[in-house]
C-alpha atoms as one frame of an Amber mdcrd trajectory, in Angstrom:
protein
-154.513 -32.601 142.931-158.340 -32.576 142.837-160.135 -31.959 139.557-163.861
 -31.201 139.445-166.238 -31.393 136.493-169.761 -30.121 137.112-171.234 -30.239
 133.602-173.321 -33.329 134.317-176.283 -34.151 136.590-173.801 -34.778 139.385
-170.261 -33.397 139.584-167.322 -35.726 138.974-164.475 -35.186 141.422-161.187
 -36.825 140.555-157.845 -37.430 142.259-156.661 -39.153 139.096-154.324 -36.936
 137.073-155.183 -38.416 133.666-158.457 -40.308 133.485-158.568 -42.529 130.372
-161.415 -41.858 127.932-163.322 -45.102 128.530-163.167 -44.615 132.326-164.453
 -41.050 131.963-167.404 -42.276 129.872-168.253 -44.677 132.700-167.920 -41.874
 135.240-170.332 -39.749 133.209-172.800 -42.625 133.099-172.614 -42.845 136.853
-173.185 -39.100 137.242-176.326 -39.377 135.101-177.630 -42.456 136.946-181.057
 -41.817 138.585-179.983 -43.257 141.989-176.502 -41.724 142.445-176.157 -38.954
 145.027-174.125 -35.762 145.459-171.095 -36.553 143.252-168.928 -39.252 141.671
-165.447 -39.699 143.123-162.499 -41.098 141.123-159.449 -42.294 143.030-155.833
 -41.809 141.738-155.678 -45.411 140.496-158.814 -45.044 138.356-159.042 -47.090
 135.176-161.789 -48.638 133.045-163.813 -51.458 134.638-167.049 -53.299 133.863
-169.862 -50.770 134.090-168.042 -48.607 136.627-164.399 -47.540 136.728-162.086
 -49.445 139.051-160.998 -46.871 141.562-164.459 -45.331 141.693-166.701 -44.406
 144.602-170.405 -43.533 144.437-173.285 -42.989 146.859-176.713 -44.366 145.956
-180.095 -43.377 147.291-182.109 -46.440 148.358-180.444 -48.735 145.839-177.488
 -51.003 145.215-175.762 -51.581 141.873-174.111 -55.044 141.747-171.581 -53.994
 139.084-170.578 -51.008 141.218-169.395 -53.510 143.820-167.714 -55.698 141.256
-167.425 -59.384 140.516-164.757 -60.128 143.121-166.885 -59.140 146.116-164.749
 -58.393 149.153-161.456 -58.414 147.273-158.941 -56.790 149.599-155.640 -56.694
 151.408-154.074 -58.232 154.479-150.745 -57.216 155.981-148.811 -57.862 159.183
-145.556 -56.593 160.657-143.016 -59.185 161.915-140.446 -58.715 164.650-137.646
 -59.687 162.219-135.100 -56.979 161.350-134.759 -56.209 157.632-130.942 -56.035
 157.885-130.785 -59.681 158.890-132.975 -61.302 156.213-131.289 -63.279 153.447
-132.362 -64.190 149.916-132.218 -67.835 150.984-134.734 -67.189 153.775-137.110
 -65.416 151.340-136.887 -68.334 148.934-137.515 -70.839 151.736-140.679 -69.028
 152.824-141.978 -68.813 149.254-141.232 -72.507 148.689-143.194 -73.506 151.787
-146.167 -71.367 150.783-146.308 -72.733 147.242-146.827 -76.201 148.670-149.736
 -75.047 150.875-151.619 -72.289 149.043-153.188 -73.044 145.600-152.792 -70.191
 143.100-154.376 -69.263 139.784-157.336 -71.474 138.907-156.318 -74.146 141.413
-158.439 -74.987 144.492-157.939 -77.283 147.468-158.800 -80.934 146.809-160.743
 -81.085 150.099-163.057 -78.569 151.711-161.554 -76.225 154.284-162.979 -75.636
 157.739-164.681 -72.326 158.719-167.495 -71.836 161.267-169.074 -69.414 158.800
-170.053 -72.257 156.510-172.571 -73.391 159.160-174.157 -69.949 159.077-174.553
 -69.644 155.313-177.736 -67.746 154.352-180.547 -69.749 152.788-180.124 -68.025
 149.455-180.196 -70.220 146.330-176.938 -69.075 144.726-175.053 -69.448 148.021
-176.435 -72.896 148.726-175.603 -74.014 145.164-172.012 -72.795 145.430-171.271
 -73.669 149.052-169.512 -77.003 148.567-167.295 -75.515 145.859-166.598 -72.496
 148.097-165.219 -74.779 150.801-162.452 -75.832 148.412-161.792 -72.220 147.350
-161.223 -70.987 150.902-157.488 -70.310 151.502-156.627 -69.940 147.776-154.964
 -66.940 146.108-156.440 -66.746 142.620-154.814 -65.095 139.583-154.666 -61.700
 137.941-153.368 -59.018 140.291-153.654 -61.180 143.420-150.358 -61.764 145.181
-148.421 -62.843 148.250-145.379 -60.730 149.093-142.542 -60.549 151.585-141.470
 -56.938 152.151-138.853 -54.793 153.757-140.392 -51.939 155.744-139.105 -48.404
 156.173-139.580 -49.059 159.898-136.758 -51.596 159.796-138.890 -54.737 159.978
-140.008 -57.463 157.581-143.707 -57.324 156.597-145.999 -59.961 155.093-148.721
 -58.886 152.668-151.309 -60.549 150.444-154.125 -59.566 148.106-157.134 -61.768
 147.357-160.930 -61.876 147.574-163.974 -64.094 147.442-162.752 -66.121 144.472
-165.294 -67.765 142.155-167.798 -67.832 145.005-168.137 -64.036 144.978-168.164
 -63.987 141.173-171.204 -66.286 141.044-173.103 -64.096 143.512-172.267 -60.945
 141.549-173.199 -62.502 138.227-176.506 -63.824 139.605-177.724 -60.527 141.021
-176.481 -58.362 138.153-178.666 -60.530 135.890-181.590 -60.059 138.311-181.040
 -56.275 138.332-180.934 -56.190 134.531-184.259 -58.052 134.255-185.913 -55.700
 136.727-184.553 -52.566 135.084-185.541 -53.764 131.624-189.051 -54.473 132.888
-189.270 -51.023 134.505-187.836 -49.279 131.419-184.673 -47.972 133.039-182.992
 -46.128 130.185-179.484 -46.121 131.633-176.538 -48.394 130.856-177.500 -52.042
 131.427-174.147 -52.581 133.188-175.399 -50.152 135.869-178.686 -51.952 136.542
-179.749 -51.554 140.154-181.859 -53.155 142.888-184.189 -50.873 144.850-183.882
 -51.222 148.608-186.857 -52.691 150.424-187.388 -55.407 147.815-186.770 -59.151
 148.248-184.025 -59.073 145.603-182.097 -56.207 147.208-182.367 -57.824 150.652
-181.050 -61.107 149.213-178.215 -59.401 147.373-177.016 -57.374 150.353-177.137
 -60.454 152.608-175.275 -62.526 150.029-172.741 -59.704 149.547-172.079 -59.457
 153.272-171.580 -63.210 153.427-169.119 -62.989 150.521-167.285 -60.219 152.411
-166.961 -62.485 155.436-165.758 -65.318 153.163-163.159 -63.044 151.533-161.893
 -61.807 154.876-161.561 -65.389 156.143-159.842 -66.370 152.886-157.136 -63.774
 153.552-156.925 -64.616 157.218-156.406 -68.303 156.497-153.677 -67.643 153.894
-152.005 -65.179 156.257-152.028 -67.875 158.997-150.062 -70.138 156.650-147.798
 -67.220 155.686-147.055 -66.457 159.349-146.400 -70.113 160.088-143.863 -70.336
 157.249-142.212 -67.055 158.300-142.067 -68.130 161.943-140.433 -71.429 160.948
-137.764 -69.757 158.797-137.204 -66.433 160.608-138.203 -67.440 164.193-140.199
 -64.208 164.473-143.455 -63.026 166.031-146.106 -60.708 164.630-148.026 -57.518
 165.221-151.788 -57.133 164.762-153.055 -57.831 161.216-154.673 -55.262 158.945
-157.428 -56.958 156.878-159.530 -54.692 154.624-161.906 -54.845 151.649-161.866
 -52.705 148.517-164.894 -54.117 146.575-168.041 -53.603 148.606-171.126 -51.531
 149.359-172.079 -50.285 152.804-174.811 -48.124 154.325-173.140 -44.940 155.592
-174.043 -41.340 156.283-172.557 -38.705 153.986-173.609 -35.103 153.330-176.515
 -35.429 155.695-178.070 -38.492 154.136-177.981 -42.252 154.709-176.714 -43.730
 151.432-175.211 -46.916 150.017-171.559 -46.200 149.369-170.150 -48.398 146.612
-166.342 -48.715 146.613-165.108 -50.553 143.498-161.371 -50.825 143.740-161.358
 -48.278 146.525-160.676 -48.536 150.241-162.484 -46.957 153.169-160.318 -44.192
 154.624-162.154 -42.934 157.703-160.125 -40.668 159.968-157.608 -42.769 161.850
-158.390 -46.036 160.047-155.345 -48.069 158.984-155.174 -49.097 155.346-153.007
 -50.754 152.710-152.205 -49.374 149.256-150.099 -51.838 147.281-148.077 -51.093
 144.197-147.490 -53.644 141.456-145.118 -56.615 141.774-141.676 -55.085 141.772
-142.684 -51.715 143.207-143.283 -50.337 146.707-146.470 -50.582 148.755-147.734
 -48.416 151.582-149.352 -48.750 154.983-151.510 -45.642 155.405-153.861 -43.971
 157.849-157.151 -42.443 156.665-157.804 -38.716 156.960-161.612 -38.987 156.630
-161.960 -36.582 153.681-165.696 -36.194 153.008-165.105 -35.246 149.346-163.913
 -38.808 148.574-166.730 -40.279 150.697-163.873 -41.079 153.143-162.145 -43.332
 150.605-158.766 -43.749 148.972-157.187 -45.813 146.205-156.833 -49.612 146.448
-153.511 -49.798 144.603-151.538 -48.319 141.763-154.073 -49.033 138.996-153.333
 -50.294 135.500-151.981 -47.867 132.921-152.893 -50.094 129.977-154.839 -53.231
 129.188-153.327 -56.681 129.551-153.594 -57.344 125.819-151.875 -54.101 124.851
-149.100 -54.508 127.390-148.296 -58.059 126.216-147.902 -56.711 122.678-145.481
 -53.905 123.482-143.309 -55.215 126.359-140.583 -57.886 126.296-139.567 -60.542
 128.794-136.145 -58.883 129.104-137.694 -55.531 130.039-139.933 -57.129 132.644
-137.117 -59.196 134.121-135.025 -56.016 134.451-137.867 -54.332 136.391-137.878
 -57.286 138.825-134.135 -57.195 139.506-133.287 -58.195 143.079-136.748 -59.630
 143.822-137.429 -63.342 144.230-140.239 -64.369 141.808-141.247 -67.216 139.535
-140.852 -67.224 135.761-143.605 -65.463 133.788-146.645 -67.650 133.340-148.376
 -68.602 130.123-151.957 -67.811 129.211-154.505 -70.361 128.023-153.155 -70.152
 124.476-149.624 -70.859 125.582-148.362 -67.283 125.169-146.144 -65.748 127.878
-148.252 -63.410 130.021-146.376 -60.292 131.137-149.471 -58.296 132.056-148.684
 -58.158 135.784-145.200 -56.667 135.334-144.512 -53.329 137.077-144.564 -51.367
 133.803-148.253 -52.301 133.255-149.231 -50.184 136.281-149.193 -46.524 137.201
-146.396 -45.007 139.234-147.388 -45.911 142.819-145.448 -42.962 144.263-147.389
 -40.538 142.053-150.632 -42.266 143.034-149.797 -41.815 146.721-148.813 -38.194
 146.211-152.159 -37.501 144.451-154.121 -38.527 147.565-152.173 -36.701 150.276
-155.477 -35.188 151.379-157.078 -38.630 151.721-154.431 -40.593 153.618-151.123
 -40.124 155.423-148.246 -42.564 154.798-147.147 -44.567 157.814-144.792 -47.212
 156.404-143.187 -47.691 152.936-142.648 -51.320 151.936-140.145 -52.656 149.401
-140.745 -56.153 147.887-138.202 -58.914 148.513-140.149 -61.900 147.175-143.521
 -62.377 145.481-145.926 -65.174 144.548-148.478 -64.549 141.785-151.181 -66.746
 140.281
C-alpha cells in the first residue's frame, strides 16, 4: 500500500507500512536537500541507516551523495538455479556442501592469506584511495564478510535446489565511501551547505565527483566479481555433492548510484538498500536466515524510480534484539535448517542479531510491493552460512 506525504519540499512516497521515527527524520532531511529531485521513495524494508534510510531511493540533480550510496558500495545478491530436484536432497548433502564451502570461503573479518586473481586488478583507476587499498583488496576478493551477508542452499517452489549468496565490496568499498564522504563534508562546510553533514554531496563536473563516480563504479565491479567468485566455489561444491548443473546466474547490486532518466530529467538515482526493478528485469529479494526468499521480476514502476526492496529489513537494532531475545527462541526459529552455532561479538557475548525475529515479515514486505515486482520463485532455506 502506497503512502504519500507532501508536507515537505519534496513528497515522500512510501511502500513501508510503518516507518520508524528515526528513518522518517532521515527521509524528511532528504526531501529538504537542495539537490534531491521530484520525490523521496521508501521501500517496504525501510529502516534507519547512516544519513539516509536503508531501503531508500532518491534522485539527485547534478550531484552524488556518498552516504546515499552507503559504505558497502555494490553490496548485492547472486543466485542460481540447479538441475537438482528438491525431493531428492538430503540433510547430509546440505551439510557436505556447507562443510566444503567453509574450508574455501573466509567469513566475518577473515580474508584470504594470498591475493586472488582478477583481470580487473590490472585496470584499477589511478585514484589514490584505490591504489592504497589495492593489495589488501586482492585478499578480500572471494570473501563473505559479516553482518547480514550469507550463503544459503534453498528449496525452490519450482521443484529445484537454488544457491544464493549476499555480499559486497568488503572493506575496499568502505574505504572508498569513507574517503569521499569526508571530501564531500569538507566541500559542503566550505560552501556553507546548511543541511545534515551526513548528506554532504559532490557536485557533478568537479574533479572530486569524477573521482568518486569512477571509484564507485570500480567498487561495483569488484563487488560483482566477489559474488561471482564465491558462487563459482559454491557451484563447484554443489556439483561435487549433488552432481548437478546450473542455470544462468542473477547477480545484482543494491547499494549504488547510476545516471538514469526519470520524470523527463537525467538524474543520479541513489539506491541504498534498494534494487533496480526495471520492467522485465530479474531480481532477488532475500528474507532473513530462517525465512523465505524470492526471485522476482521488475514491473518498472516510475513512482519508485523503478526500484524495489533489497530484503526484509530490520525491525529493531542489533543491540535491542540481543537484549530481548534468547538463544532458545532463536534456535526454535531455525528448526529444520542447517546452520552453525550463534557467534560471539568482540566482547564475548552471544550475538543473536541475525536471527529471523530481528527482521520484518518477508511475506508482508513482498505483498507491500506487488506494484513494483512480480514473484517468480519462492525459496525456502535448507542450510546457511553466516559471518
